[in-house]
Amino acid sequence: MTATTPSHPESPHRLGWVRATRRRLVPVVAGLAITAIAAADNFGAVRFDPGSGQLIVVMRYRGSNPDHNFSLQWGECKPATEDGKLPEVAVDVIDDQFRDRALQDYKKTVRFDLSGMPCRPARVTLRTAPRYYYQLTIPQ
């Protein structure tokens, strides 16, 4: 004959199970909350328009609203190498609402003025969080 544990809601066995389950669920729920906030920006299409001198980027992002604005933060220009390679520069695309809750997918075409570009012509690496990047050459 085996003893059974009473299923009364306040029994020590039941309370231990509830506490153990709660300890397992807290990290999962916290991870889901962080995922809902961490909206990854990505590039849909990138091109340089020689007529306007602008960089045209289709940004794909998640958020609670479509009103995100994007800006460029230029890195330092690495000089050209002796073997004829162009100077290189990295630029981060900054989302002004990077902590917006990721509720819906959005797409926005953004035009960036390149007057603040530290060197031209150059091989440009466009980056956004967490690990998306796109490389292109910007002429003189």
Short mmCIF file of N, CA and C in Angstrom, two decimals:
data_model
loop_
_atom_site.label_atom_id
_atom_site.label_comp_id
_atom_site.label_asym_id
_atom_site.label_seq_id
_atom_site.Cartn_x
_atom_site.Cartn_y
_atom_site.Cartn_z
N MET A 1 0.85 -1.17 0.00
CA MET A 1 0.00 0.00 0.00
C MET A 1 0.89 1.23 0.00
N THR A 2 0.61 2.18 -0.87
CA THR A 2 1.42 3.39 -0.94
C THR A 2 0.64 4.56 -0.39
N ALA A 3 1.36 5.45 0.20
CA ALA A 3 0.72 6.65 0.75
C ALA A 3 0.58 7.68 -0.36
N THR A 4 -0.51 8.37 -0.35
CA THR A 4 -0.72 9.42 -1.34
C THR A 4 -0.67 10.77 -0.65
N THR A 5 -0.21 11.73 -1.38
CA THR A 5 -0.14 13.08 -0.85
C THR A 5 -1.47 13.76 -1.09
N PRO A 6 -2.05 14.36 -0.07
CA PRO A 6 -3.33 15.02 -0.27
C PRO A 6 -3.18 16.15 -1.29
N SER A 7 -4.20 16.37 -2.08
CA SER A 7 -4.13 17.40 -3.11
C SER A 7 -4.72 18.71 -2.63
N HIS A 8 -4.77 18.88 -1.35
CA HIS A 8 -5.25 20.13 -0.79
C HIS A 8 -4.35 21.27 -1.28
N PRO A 9 -4.91 22.42 -1.70
CA PRO A 9 -4.11 23.51 -2.27
C PRO A 9 -2.99 24.00 -1.38
N GLU A 10 -3.10 23.83 -0.07
CA GLU A 10 -2.06 24.36 0.81
C GLU A 10 -1.17 23.24 1.37
N SER A 11 -1.23 22.05 0.81
CA SER A 11 -0.40 20.96 1.31
C SER A 11 1.06 21.26 1.00
N PRO A 12 2.00 20.79 1.83
CA PRO A 12 3.42 21.04 1.60
C PRO A 12 3.88 20.54 0.24
N HIS A 13 3.37 19.41 -0.21
CA HIS A 13 3.76 18.86 -1.51
C HIS A 13 3.35 19.82 -2.64
N ARG A 14 2.14 20.29 -2.58
CA ARG A 14 1.62 21.18 -3.63
C ARG A 14 2.38 22.51 -3.61
N LEU A 15 2.63 23.06 -2.44
CA LEU A 15 3.36 24.33 -2.35
C LEU A 15 4.77 24.20 -2.92
N GLY A 16 5.43 23.06 -2.66
CA GLY A 16 6.76 22.82 -3.22
C GLY A 16 6.73 22.77 -4.73
N TRP A 17 5.71 22.12 -5.29
CA TRP A 17 5.57 22.04 -6.75
C TRP A 17 5.33 23.42 -7.35
N VAL A 18 4.49 24.21 -6.72
CA VAL A 18 4.19 25.56 -7.21
C VAL A 18 5.46 26.40 -7.19
N ARG A 19 6.21 26.34 -6.10
CA ARG A 19 7.45 27.13 -6.01
C ARG A 19 8.46 26.70 -7.08
N ALA A 20 8.61 25.39 -7.28
CA ALA A 20 9.55 24.89 -8.28
C ALA A 20 9.12 25.31 -9.68
N THR A 21 7.84 25.23 -9.96
CA THR A 21 7.34 25.64 -11.27
C THR A 21 7.54 27.13 -11.48
N ARG A 22 7.29 27.91 -10.46
CA ARG A 22 7.47 29.36 -10.55
C ARG A 22 8.93 29.70 -10.83
N ARG A 23 9.88 28.99 -10.17
CA ARG A 23 11.30 29.24 -10.40
C ARG A 23 11.68 28.93 -11.84
N ARG A 24 11.06 27.93 -12.44
CA ARG A 24 11.35 27.58 -13.83
C ARG A 24 10.71 28.56 -14.81
N LEU A 25 9.57 29.08 -14.47
CA LEU A 25 8.85 29.96 -15.39
C LEU A 25 9.36 31.40 -15.40
N VAL A 26 9.90 31.88 -14.31
CA VAL A 26 10.35 33.27 -14.24
C VAL A 26 11.37 33.60 -15.34
N PRO A 27 12.43 32.79 -15.54
CA PRO A 27 13.37 33.12 -16.63
C PRO A 27 12.72 33.08 -18.01
N VAL A 28 11.78 32.15 -18.21
CA VAL A 28 11.10 32.04 -19.51
C VAL A 28 10.27 33.28 -19.77
N VAL A 29 9.49 33.70 -18.79
CA VAL A 29 8.65 34.89 -18.94
C VAL A 29 9.51 36.13 -19.13
N ALA A 30 10.60 36.24 -18.40
CA ALA A 30 11.50 37.38 -18.56
C ALA A 30 12.10 37.40 -19.95
N GLY A 31 12.48 36.24 -20.46
CA GLY A 31 13.03 36.15 -21.81
C GLY A 31 12.01 36.57 -22.86
N LEU A 32 10.76 36.16 -22.68
CA LEU A 32 9.71 36.56 -23.62
C LEU A 32 9.48 38.06 -23.58
N ALA A 33 9.53 38.66 -22.41
CA ALA A 33 9.34 40.10 -22.29
C ALA A 33 10.45 40.86 -22.99
N ILE A 34 11.68 40.39 -22.83
CA ILE A 34 12.81 41.04 -23.49
C ILE A 34 12.68 40.90 -25.00
N THR A 35 12.27 39.73 -25.47
CA THR A 35 12.09 39.51 -26.90
C THR A 35 11.03 40.44 -27.47
N ALA A 36 9.98 40.68 -26.72
CA ALA A 36 8.91 41.55 -27.20
C ALA A 36 9.38 42.99 -27.31
N ILE A 37 10.38 43.38 -26.53
CA ILE A 37 10.88 44.76 -26.57
C ILE A 37 11.99 44.89 -27.59
N ALA A 38 12.84 43.90 -27.72
CA ALA A 38 14.02 43.99 -28.57
C ALA A 38 13.64 43.80 -30.03
N ALA A 39 13.34 44.88 -30.68
CA ALA A 39 12.96 44.83 -32.09
C ALA A 39 14.20 44.97 -32.95
N ALA A 40 14.46 43.99 -33.76
CA ALA A 40 15.64 44.04 -34.62
C ALA A 40 15.32 44.80 -35.89
N ASP A 41 16.15 45.77 -36.21
CA ASP A 41 16.04 46.50 -37.46
C ASP A 41 16.85 45.75 -38.51
N ASN A 42 16.38 45.79 -39.74
CA ASN A 42 17.08 45.12 -40.82
C ASN A 42 16.92 45.95 -42.08
N PHE A 43 17.73 45.64 -43.09
CA PHE A 43 17.69 46.36 -44.35
C PHE A 43 16.89 45.57 -45.37
N GLY A 44 15.89 46.23 -45.98
CA GLY A 44 15.15 45.60 -47.05
C GLY A 44 15.89 45.77 -48.37
N ALA A 45 16.30 46.98 -48.65
CA ALA A 45 17.06 47.30 -49.87
C ALA A 45 17.92 48.52 -49.56
N VAL A 46 19.07 48.58 -50.20
CA VAL A 46 19.99 49.70 -49.99
C VAL A 46 20.54 50.09 -51.36
N ARG A 47 20.55 51.40 -51.64
CA ARG A 47 21.16 51.86 -52.89
C ARG A 47 21.62 53.30 -52.74
N PHE A 48 22.60 53.66 -53.56
CA PHE A 48 23.08 55.03 -53.61
C PHE A 48 22.47 55.68 -54.84
N ASP A 49 21.87 56.86 -54.67
CA ASP A 49 21.29 57.60 -55.77
C ASP A 49 22.28 58.69 -56.18
N PRO A 50 22.98 58.52 -57.31
CA PRO A 50 23.98 59.50 -57.72
C PRO A 50 23.38 60.87 -58.06
N GLY A 51 22.13 60.90 -58.50
CA GLY A 51 21.49 62.18 -58.83
C GLY A 51 21.30 63.08 -57.63
N SER A 52 20.86 62.51 -56.53
CA SER A 52 20.63 63.30 -55.31
C SER A 52 21.80 63.23 -54.35
N GLY A 53 22.69 62.25 -54.56
CA GLY A 53 23.81 62.05 -53.64
C GLY A 53 23.36 61.45 -52.31
N GLN A 54 22.21 60.81 -52.31
CA GLN A 54 21.66 60.26 -51.07
C GLN A 54 21.75 58.74 -51.05
N LEU A 55 21.81 58.23 -49.84
CA LEU A 55 21.72 56.81 -49.59
C LEU A 55 20.25 56.50 -49.33
N ILE A 56 19.67 55.59 -50.09
CA ILE A 56 18.25 55.25 -49.93
C ILE A 56 18.17 53.84 -49.36
N VAL A 57 17.54 53.75 -48.20
CA VAL A 57 17.50 52.49 -47.46
C VAL A 57 16.06 52.16 -47.11
N VAL A 58 15.66 50.93 -47.42
CA VAL A 58 14.36 50.44 -46.96
C VAL A 58 14.63 49.74 -45.63
N MET A 59 14.11 50.33 -44.56
CA MET A 59 14.29 49.76 -43.22
C MET A 59 13.09 48.87 -42.90
N ARG A 60 13.39 47.68 -42.39
CA ARG A 60 12.36 46.77 -41.90
C ARG A 60 12.57 46.67 -40.39
N TYR A 61 11.48 46.87 -39.65
CA TYR A 61 11.58 46.87 -38.20
C TYR A 61 10.26 46.46 -37.58
N ARG A 62 10.31 46.15 -36.31
CA ARG A 62 9.10 45.81 -35.55
C ARG A 62 8.91 46.88 -34.48
N GLY A 63 7.67 47.14 -34.17
CA GLY A 63 7.38 48.13 -33.15
C GLY A 63 5.90 48.21 -32.86
N SER A 64 5.55 49.18 -32.04
CA SER A 64 4.14 49.40 -31.71
C SER A 64 3.56 50.52 -32.57
N ASN A 65 4.42 51.19 -33.35
CA ASN A 65 3.96 52.29 -34.21
C ASN A 65 4.92 52.42 -35.39
N PRO A 66 4.45 53.04 -36.48
CA PRO A 66 5.30 53.16 -37.68
C PRO A 66 6.19 54.40 -37.67
N ASP A 67 6.15 55.19 -36.62
CA ASP A 67 6.80 56.50 -36.60
C ASP A 67 8.25 56.49 -36.12
N HIS A 68 8.99 55.46 -36.42
CA HIS A 68 10.41 55.41 -36.05
C HIS A 68 11.20 56.31 -37.00
N ASN A 69 12.20 56.97 -36.48
CA ASN A 69 13.11 57.78 -37.29
C ASN A 69 14.50 57.17 -37.19
N PHE A 70 15.22 57.25 -38.28
CA PHE A 70 16.54 56.63 -38.35
C PHE A 70 17.58 57.69 -38.68
N SER A 71 18.75 57.55 -38.09
CA SER A 71 19.86 58.47 -38.35
C SER A 71 21.14 57.67 -38.51
N LEU A 72 22.18 58.33 -39.02
CA LEU A 72 23.47 57.68 -39.23
C LEU A 72 24.48 58.16 -38.22
N GLN A 73 25.28 57.24 -37.74
CA GLN A 73 26.40 57.55 -36.85
C GLN A 73 27.65 56.97 -37.50
N TRP A 74 28.48 57.88 -38.05
CA TRP A 74 29.65 57.47 -38.82
C TRP A 74 30.81 57.08 -37.91
N GLY A 75 31.54 56.06 -38.35
CA GLY A 75 32.79 55.69 -37.69
C GLY A 75 33.93 56.43 -38.37
N GLU A 76 35.15 56.09 -37.97
CA GLU A 76 36.32 56.72 -38.57
C GLU A 76 36.66 56.05 -39.90
N CYS A 77 37.20 56.83 -40.79
CA CYS A 77 37.60 56.34 -42.09
C CYS A 77 38.94 55.62 -41.98
N LYS A 78 38.98 54.40 -42.49
CA LYS A 78 40.24 53.66 -42.57
C LYS A 78 40.84 53.98 -43.93
N PRO A 79 42.07 54.44 -43.97
CA PRO A 79 42.67 54.87 -45.25
C PRO A 79 42.77 53.74 -46.27
N ALA A 80 42.90 54.16 -47.53
CA ALA A 80 43.08 53.20 -48.62
C ALA A 80 44.37 52.44 -48.42
N THR A 81 44.38 51.22 -48.92
CA THR A 81 45.59 50.41 -48.81
C THR A 81 46.44 50.59 -50.06
N GLU A 82 47.66 50.16 -49.98
CA GLU A 82 48.59 50.30 -51.11
C GLU A 82 48.20 49.45 -52.30
N ASP A 83 47.43 48.41 -52.09
CA ASP A 83 47.05 47.54 -53.20
C ASP A 83 45.83 48.07 -53.97
N GLY A 84 45.48 49.32 -53.77
CA GLY A 84 44.44 49.96 -54.56
C GLY A 84 43.03 49.83 -54.01
N LYS A 85 42.86 49.24 -52.84
CA LYS A 85 41.53 49.15 -52.26
C LYS A 85 41.09 50.51 -51.76
N LEU A 86 39.80 50.75 -51.83
CA LEU A 86 39.22 52.02 -51.38
C LEU A 86 39.32 52.17 -49.86
N PRO A 87 39.25 53.42 -49.38
CA PRO A 87 39.11 53.61 -47.93
C PRO A 87 37.83 52.91 -47.46
N GLU A 88 37.79 52.55 -46.19
CA GLU A 88 36.62 51.88 -45.63
C GLU A 88 36.10 52.65 -44.44
N VAL A 89 34.76 52.65 -44.31
CA VAL A 89 34.14 53.31 -43.17
C VAL A 89 32.88 52.54 -42.79
N ALA A 90 32.64 52.44 -41.49
CA ALA A 90 31.42 51.79 -40.99
C ALA A 90 30.48 52.88 -40.50
N VAL A 91 29.19 52.63 -40.67
CA VAL A 91 28.18 53.58 -40.22
C VAL A 91 27.05 52.80 -39.57
N ASP A 92 26.66 53.23 -38.37
CA ASP A 92 25.56 52.59 -37.65
C ASP A 92 24.27 53.33 -37.97
N VAL A 93 23.23 52.57 -38.28
CA VAL A 93 21.90 53.14 -38.48
C VAL A 93 21.20 53.07 -37.12
N ILE A 94 20.87 54.24 -36.59
CA ILE A 94 20.30 54.34 -35.25
C ILE A 94 18.78 54.53 -35.34
N ASP A 95 18.05 53.69 -34.64
CA ASP A 95 16.58 53.77 -34.55
C ASP A 95 16.24 54.57 -33.29
N ASP A 96 15.50 55.67 -33.45
CA ASP A 96 15.19 56.51 -32.29
C ASP A 96 14.22 55.83 -31.32
N GLN A 97 13.61 54.72 -31.70
CA GLN A 97 12.70 54.00 -30.81
C GLN A 97 13.13 52.54 -30.69
N PHE A 98 14.43 52.32 -30.48
CA PHE A 98 14.95 50.95 -30.45
C PHE A 98 14.37 50.12 -29.32
N ARG A 99 13.76 50.72 -28.32
CA ARG A 99 13.16 49.96 -27.21
C ARG A 99 11.65 49.81 -27.36
N ASP A 100 11.13 50.19 -28.52
CA ASP A 100 9.71 50.07 -28.78
C ASP A 100 9.31 48.59 -28.75
N ARG A 101 8.14 48.30 -28.19
CA ARG A 101 7.68 46.91 -28.12
C ARG A 101 7.42 46.37 -29.52
N ALA A 102 7.93 45.20 -29.81
CA ALA A 102 7.86 44.59 -31.14
C ALA A 102 6.51 43.92 -31.35
N LEU A 103 5.51 44.71 -31.68
CA LEU A 103 4.17 44.18 -31.84
C LEU A 103 3.77 43.94 -33.30
N GLN A 104 4.37 44.70 -34.21
CA GLN A 104 3.95 44.62 -35.60
C GLN A 104 5.15 44.90 -36.51
N ASP A 105 5.12 44.35 -37.73
CA ASP A 105 6.17 44.59 -38.72
C ASP A 105 5.89 45.89 -39.46
N TYR A 106 6.96 46.65 -39.71
CA TYR A 106 6.85 47.89 -40.48
C TYR A 106 7.97 47.95 -41.50
N LYS A 107 7.75 48.75 -42.52
CA LYS A 107 8.76 48.99 -43.55
C LYS A 107 8.70 50.48 -43.88
N LYS A 108 9.88 51.10 -43.97
CA LYS A 108 9.95 52.54 -44.22
C LYS A 108 11.15 52.83 -45.11
N THR A 109 10.95 53.63 -46.16
CA THR A 109 12.06 54.05 -47.01
C THR A 109 12.63 55.34 -46.45
N VAL A 110 13.93 55.32 -46.19
CA VAL A 110 14.61 56.46 -45.57
C VAL A 110 15.70 56.95 -46.52
N ARG A 111 15.81 58.27 -46.65
CA ARG A 111 16.86 58.89 -47.48
C ARG A 111 17.85 59.57 -46.54
N PHE A 112 19.12 59.19 -46.67
CA PHE A 112 20.16 59.76 -45.83
C PHE A 112 21.06 60.68 -46.66
N ASP A 113 21.27 61.88 -46.16
CA ASP A 113 22.21 62.83 -46.76
C ASP A 113 23.61 62.35 -46.40
N LEU A 114 24.50 62.30 -47.36
CA LEU A 114 25.86 61.78 -47.11
C LEU A 114 26.89 62.89 -46.94
N SER A 115 26.44 64.11 -46.68
CA SER A 115 27.39 65.22 -46.53
C SER A 115 28.29 65.03 -45.30
N GLY A 116 27.87 64.26 -44.32
CA GLY A 116 28.69 64.01 -43.13
C GLY A 116 29.61 62.82 -43.25
N MET A 117 29.64 62.23 -44.43
CA MET A 117 30.49 61.05 -44.65
C MET A 117 31.96 61.45 -44.54
N PRO A 118 32.75 60.75 -43.72
CA PRO A 118 34.12 61.18 -43.45
C PRO A 118 35.11 61.00 -44.61
N CYS A 119 34.81 60.17 -45.59
CA CYS A 119 35.71 60.00 -46.72
C CYS A 119 34.94 59.49 -47.93
N ARG A 120 35.36 59.94 -49.10
CA ARG A 120 34.76 59.51 -50.37
C ARG A 120 35.81 59.53 -51.44
N PRO A 121 35.81 58.60 -52.35
CA PRO A 121 35.00 57.39 -52.40
C PRO A 121 35.38 56.45 -51.27
N ALA A 122 34.49 55.51 -50.96
CA ALA A 122 34.78 54.59 -49.87
C ALA A 122 33.90 53.35 -49.97
N ARG A 123 34.41 52.30 -49.39
CA ARG A 123 33.64 51.07 -49.18
C ARG A 123 32.94 51.25 -47.84
N VAL A 124 31.60 51.23 -47.85
CA VAL A 124 30.82 51.53 -46.65
C VAL A 124 30.16 50.26 -46.13
N THR A 125 30.27 50.05 -44.82
CA THR A 125 29.56 48.96 -44.16
C THR A 125 28.46 49.59 -43.31
N LEU A 126 27.24 49.39 -43.73
CA LEU A 126 26.06 49.89 -43.03
C LEU A 126 25.66 48.84 -42.00
N ARG A 127 25.50 49.24 -40.73
CA ARG A 127 25.21 48.27 -39.67
C ARG A 127 23.98 48.70 -38.88
N THR A 128 23.27 47.71 -38.38
CA THR A 128 22.18 47.94 -37.44
C THR A 128 22.13 46.76 -36.48
N ALA A 129 21.51 46.97 -35.34
CA ALA A 129 21.46 45.93 -34.33
C ALA A 129 20.51 44.83 -34.75
N PRO A 130 20.72 43.62 -34.33
CA PRO A 130 21.85 43.16 -33.55
C PRO A 130 23.07 42.82 -34.40
N ARG A 131 22.90 42.19 -35.57
CA ARG A 131 24.07 41.82 -36.36
C ARG A 131 23.80 41.95 -37.85
N TYR A 132 23.00 42.87 -38.24
CA TYR A 132 22.71 43.04 -39.66
C TYR A 132 23.66 44.06 -40.26
N TYR A 133 24.13 43.77 -41.45
CA TYR A 133 24.99 44.74 -42.13
C TYR A 133 24.82 44.62 -43.63
N TYR A 134 25.21 45.67 -44.32
CA TYR A 134 25.14 45.72 -45.77
C TYR A 134 26.34 46.51 -46.24
N GLN A 135 27.03 46.04 -47.27
CA GLN A 135 28.21 46.74 -47.78
C GLN A 135 27.94 47.26 -49.18
N LEU A 136 28.41 48.47 -49.44
CA LEU A 136 28.30 49.07 -50.76
C LEU A 136 29.43 50.07 -50.95
N THR A 137 29.63 50.46 -52.18
CA THR A 137 30.66 51.46 -52.50
C THR A 137 29.97 52.77 -52.82
N ILE A 138 30.45 53.83 -52.19
CA ILE A 138 29.96 55.18 -52.46
C ILE A 138 31.03 55.87 -53.27
N PRO A 139 30.68 56.33 -54.49
CA PRO A 139 31.70 57.00 -55.34
C PRO A 139 31.98 58.43 -54.87
N GLN A 140 32.94 59.04 -55.54
CA GLN A 140 33.31 60.42 -55.25
C GLN A 140 32.10 61.29 -55.52
#
